[in-house]
Amino acid sequence: MFPIIRMAKDVIVAARQAPLENLTDTHVSHHICWPHDLDIWMELNNGRALSLYDLGRTAMAQRAGLITLLRQNKWAITIAGSSTRFRRRIRMFEKFEMRSRTLCWDEKFIYLEQSMWKKNGECASHVLYRSAVTDKSGLIPPEKVLGAMGRQQPSPEVPGWVAEWIRADTHRPWPPMQDAGTTPQAPAG
């Protein structure tokens, strides 16, 4: 189940914090790994970690002023790709810090970086997201979103490792390859 109550709490906390002055500023939030966040190895489940990253991104968007804009324009945020590294376990009742920030954007997408940090200073996980703002017609260019936010600023330079990820992803087959001997089925109805 999606952590809706935690989401509401984090958005309320973010609404009381100072707005992010720059879109690339880091939003820091604090979390606890609860029993319902665990997998069978008694550590933070990888799927739940991604759900918790949703909390950090939403709170960051609140502080940037994006949530109000989304509601006013009936826009939404979507994730169009991600790459995650898990390096350290987070155990039950362990407290951790999440850091969320916008790295850069291009003509279609916004690239976000998030990480979870243990109390001892070790990075437990790190994720790169390709995200977009959408409406009923599709993707809204980041430049238009920034204009609606009253933030006319150029994107920072795309970090090399992000550029390599973007480049590599253009070579990924789509739609995904089918198993040998099978053919794609037409949708029913």
XYZ file of C-alpha atoms in Angstrom:
189
model
C 0.000 0.000 0.000
C 1.240 3.471 -0.869
C 2.250 5.514 2.227
C -0.481 8.150 1.827
C -0.437 9.272 5.484
C 3.328 9.719 5.379
C 2.963 11.640 2.112
C 0.424 14.015 3.671
C 2.690 14.580 6.680
C 5.737 15.288 4.489
C 3.840 17.721 2.252
C 2.519 19.595 5.316
C 6.035 19.780 6.770
C 7.410 20.982 3.408
C 4.677 23.628 3.128
C 5.917 25.094 6.418
C 9.544 25.193 5.276
C 11.128 28.024 3.338
C 10.614 27.810 -0.426
C 13.546 26.501 -2.438
C 15.296 29.604 -3.760
C 16.885 27.771 -6.655
C 15.319 24.803 -8.441
C 18.537 22.862 -7.955
C 18.636 23.353 -4.167
C 18.534 20.174 -2.089
C 15.439 19.269 -0.091
C 16.337 17.233 3.017
C 13.772 15.053 4.791
C 13.988 12.552 7.637
C 12.383 9.121 7.751
C 12.153 5.898 9.762
C 12.067 2.368 8.384
C 8.882 0.918 9.877
C 8.006 -2.811 10.114
C 5.637 -2.536 7.127
C 8.570 -1.216 5.016
C 10.533 -4.475 5.375
C 11.112 -7.381 3.038
C 11.650 -11.002 4.110
C 15.309 -10.214 4.947
C 14.173 -7.650 7.522
C 15.510 -4.643 5.621
C 13.930 -1.784 3.681
C 12.216 -3.353 0.678
C 13.510 -2.036 -2.645
C 9.988 -1.293 -3.889
C 9.154 0.556 -0.675
C 12.391 2.546 -1.024
C 11.123 3.829 -4.375
C 7.767 4.710 -2.767
C 9.614 6.610 -0.043
C 11.572 8.449 -2.724
C 8.146 9.600 -4.005
C 7.686 11.341 -0.650
C 10.933 13.259 -1.011
C 10.183 14.325 -4.582
C 6.676 15.468 -3.701
C 7.889 17.492 -0.714
C 10.623 19.011 -2.900
C 7.985 19.949 -5.492
C 5.901 21.527 -2.710
C 8.828 23.703 -1.627
C 9.557 24.692 -5.246
C 5.951 25.849 -5.706
C 5.155 23.165 -8.256
C 2.315 21.400 -6.390
C 0.098 24.520 -6.415
C 0.823 25.021 -10.114
C -0.085 21.396 -10.878
C -3.433 21.759 -9.137
C -4.226 25.097 -10.813
C -3.473 23.792 -14.307
C -4.693 20.203 -13.827
C -1.193 18.999 -14.633
C 0.527 15.903 -13.265
C 4.070 14.647 -12.738
C 5.180 11.375 -14.245
C 8.340 9.284 -14.084
C 9.695 8.320 -17.499
C 12.773 6.383 -16.377
C 15.014 5.616 -13.438
C 18.299 4.062 -12.433
C 18.834 2.954 -8.843
C 21.853 1.797 -6.836
C 21.390 0.061 -3.495
C 24.590 -0.149 -1.434
C 23.738 -0.386 2.291
C 20.849 -1.989 4.146
C 18.385 0.076 6.128
C 16.964 -2.002 8.984
C 13.758 -1.825 11.024
C 13.374 1.370 13.090
C 16.529 2.804 11.546
C 16.361 6.547 10.939
C 17.704 7.924 7.688
C 17.970 11.186 5.810
C 16.756 11.632 2.250
C 18.214 14.243 -0.062
C 16.273 15.258 -3.177
C 17.234 17.737 -5.880
C 16.699 18.711 -9.490
C 19.887 18.250 -11.502
C 18.954 19.682 -14.902
C 16.381 19.603 -17.669
C 16.156 19.448 -21.432
C 13.405 20.168 -23.953
C 11.201 17.303 -22.653
C 12.377 15.992 -19.299
C 13.508 17.023 -15.830
C 16.313 14.961 -14.265
C 16.175 14.428 -10.508
C 18.631 12.896 -8.068
C 17.767 11.399 -4.685
C 19.709 9.539 -2.033
C 19.161 7.935 1.377
C 21.818 8.430 4.053
C 22.313 6.400 7.226
C 23.086 8.030 10.585
C 26.739 6.988 10.269
C 27.071 9.026 7.060
C 26.970 6.104 4.627
C 24.869 6.416 1.493
C 22.382 3.521 1.456
C 20.925 4.144 -2.007
C 20.933 6.602 -4.856
C 18.451 7.085 -7.702
C 18.367 9.110 -10.904
C 14.938 9.883 -12.372
C 13.787 11.188 -15.716
C 10.515 12.956 -14.972
C 8.051 15.156 -16.791
C 5.078 17.386 -16.188
C 2.064 16.308 -18.244
C -1.430 17.379 -19.177
C -4.156 15.604 -21.157
C -2.213 16.308 -24.382
C 1.079 14.816 -23.181
C 4.418 16.189 -22.024
C 4.736 19.865 -21.159
C 8.179 21.302 -21.971
C 10.112 22.216 -18.813
C 10.597 25.737 -20.196
C 6.802 26.245 -20.161
C 6.555 24.848 -16.615
C 9.351 27.150 -15.443
C 7.613 30.108 -17.069
C 4.363 29.278 -15.270
C 6.346 29.107 -12.018
C 7.874 32.533 -12.713
C 11.337 30.973 -12.847
C 13.092 31.791 -16.069
C 16.465 30.149 -15.679
C 18.577 28.016 -17.965
C 19.242 24.426 -17.070
C 22.534 23.705 -15.372
C 24.907 21.714 -17.541
C 23.924 18.054 -17.720
C 26.422 16.112 -15.546
C 28.524 13.692 -17.591
C 27.179 10.575 -15.854
C 23.590 11.735 -16.519
C 24.376 12.468 -20.179
C 25.845 8.956 -20.524
C 22.703 7.436 -18.971
C 20.483 9.424 -21.353
C 22.632 8.354 -24.314
C 22.675 4.697 -23.267
C 18.914 4.670 -22.800
C 18.385 5.748 -26.427
C 19.818 2.344 -27.466
C 17.386 0.384 -25.308
C 14.913 -1.526 -27.495
C 11.305 -0.355 -27.363
C 8.990 -2.075 -27.208
C 10.945 -4.662 -25.231
C 12.095 -7.737 -27.136
C 9.802 -10.733 -26.935
C 10.929 -14.231 -25.937
C 11.956 -16.394 -28.876
C 8.980 -18.094 -30.458
C 6.380 -15.636 -29.191
C 4.718 -12.819 -30.999
C 3.153 -9.740 -29.479
C -0.576 -10.109 -28.844
C -2.991 -7.450 -29.989
C -4.873 -5.790 -27.125
C -8.287 -7.330 -26.430
C -11.398 -5.370 -27.363
